[in-house]
Amino acid sequence: MINRIKQKLQEDKKLLSIYFSAGFPSLNDTTTIIQDLEKSGVDFIEVGLPFSDPLADGPTIQESSTIALKNGMTTELLFSQLKDIRKMVHIPLIIMGYFNPMLQYGVEAFCAKCAEVGIDGLIIPDLPLDVYEREYKAIFDKHGLVNIFLITPQTGDERIQQIDAASDGFIYMVSSAGVTGSQSGFDNTQEDYFNRIANMHLKNPQIVGFGIKDAETFKQATKTTKGAIIGSAFIKHLHKEGVKGISTFVKTIR
Amino acid sequence: MKYNVDEKGYYGEFGGAFIPEMLYPNVENLRQNYLKIMAEPSFKEEFDQLLKDYVGRPSPLYLAKRLSKKYNTKVYLKREDLNHTGAHKVNNTIGQILMAKRLGKKRIIAETGAGQHGVATATVCALMGMECIVYMGEIDIARQAPNVARMKMLGAEVRPALSGSRTLKDATNEAIRDWINNPVNTHYIIGSAIGPHPYPDMVTRFQSVISEEIKWQLKEKEGKETPDYIIACIGGGSNAAGTYYHYLHEENVKIIAVEAAGKGVHSGESAATSALGKEGVIHGCKTLLMQTNDGQITEPYSISAGLDYPGVGPMHAHLHKTGRAEFISATDDEAMNAGLELTKLEGIIPAIESSHALAVFKHKTFKPDDVVVISLSGRGDKDLDNYIKYFKL
């Protein structure tokens, strides 16, 4: 079966992805949120596996992770919540999480479970490229999981080429220097960066994340790229409104 | 068996650089340059000069006669407590500020728990006229007021870490986030032998002046460079790493690491990482760390804020796994009493961290002709409040 992410990337439109922390705002909101996001027309979803020490995340996502953990979220519980998700949801699902919880679950067992419930890919910010290729790529491949790597405005051209070569899905393009939720908007610096990457003609499409929060930033971010990911802004919405009004939020974006 | 870091940044199976891509350019730049810079004659000259004239090195190797008599062995104390700023921490911050200057960085960030590393960093920033931001858990800020005041006097900005448990672990997270937010002009001075490669190796090399001195000092006093035992307390493990460094491959020197058992290893309030930790990834390296079965990092506890860290440096994880070092742990009570005992016997008030190393005598018996070197990592001025409360002074 062709990976759902790869299939989605072939569609002729700008893709919108949403991130949320599993187990937030309430422990058992996971499948409700996923279903509502799909119904609202979101193209794919990043399900955040909460971690006690999320280094690359700002206060908003750290807080939603902390609340999720307090609510009792665990790796095992997330998999059991997702057990029947493929009977209901057809868009690509990605788990985004830090490496340590996966290491403790066992990387092989984790990947097998992902494949079993119908996860299509993983984003693991603190699993470096060289370690992935040396120790885990074979396992990911065996279970048909796409691994997504990040690039930032500071990533050198040579390294971007390496990451492009190692990727088989999309490249997660971090919009600017900063943790999640810390950007105030896009300016010329981002435009130069977006243009620089566009001119590299990479084999993998790019999806922009960090700093996308409304229709305007979504439009700016997707001018030269395939799509964009919203995280902190959606978490803030959930914080305020709970799981109600998800489609209203998505409609404000596009 | 090799105990140093290998060319990929690992100590056996521990170490590496498990960092988000946002940190890659900075860490990679450091990795490619740190050894080159440290080998430059002008760097060495400046480093040595500052250690001598500013820090007050070499620190004495002191034969503690009354302590030796009490335990019927020969105990030397390596007096890191006599360094400027009161602990071994400054050896590393001097080295890293010189490194930062040569890397063209203008802004310094650091994390601190009890405030010792924060003070040592603020000190070298004042010395070099560089901007300094120290992240400190909100809870630690409240319980370490004098060190917060010191840092402010030295011109540093102390930023509270408000996330998580608001202690050292979270201060480290905030410092890492600051580095992600400021990728170009900033150098992160990590205070312990932890973090992504090359930090554990770099910090260890800067601290290795401790064992370098012990070697020639012991030669002068004992006619041989090698003791029978070399002992240090261990939290993240920078003092221990520097104390062991030049003895790692001298297999006849027995290495002992003393961790903080808090209220008892299995009390649920402990920082004895080697006993309670499992292999995992924290703050950019693979090492032993205290965590739940689900891989969430847990809060350690120790009366000593400097040992209150849920992980241990990757070199130490390797020394533990290979059996090169013997790991023991001392409770709050054992450490406090060992600290008071040293004060009464030798007139030296040790930092509570160092008191843990001194508590080794509660766990091990040495032979009369053994030469035992204990690293006295810091002085106890900063801990007076704790001593006052504990002994109702």
Coordinates of C-alpha atoms in Angstrom, one line a residue, chain A residues 23-33 71 73 77 81 243:
Chain A
G23 CA -4.6 13.9 26.0
F24 CA -5.3 17.6 25.9
P25 CA -7.6 19.3 26.8
S26 CA -9.1 16.1 28.2
L27 CA -7.6 12.7 28.2
N28 CA -10.1 11.1 25.8
D29 CA -10.4 14.0 23.3
T30 CA -7.9 12.4 20.9
T31 CA -10.2 10.7 18.5
T32 CA -12.9 13.5 18.7
I33 CA -10.3 16.1 17.7
N71 CA -4.5 13.8 32.6
M73 CA -1.6 10.2 28.8
L77 CA -2.9 4.7 26.1
Q81 CA -7.2 5.4 21.7
V243 CA -13.1 20.7 21.4

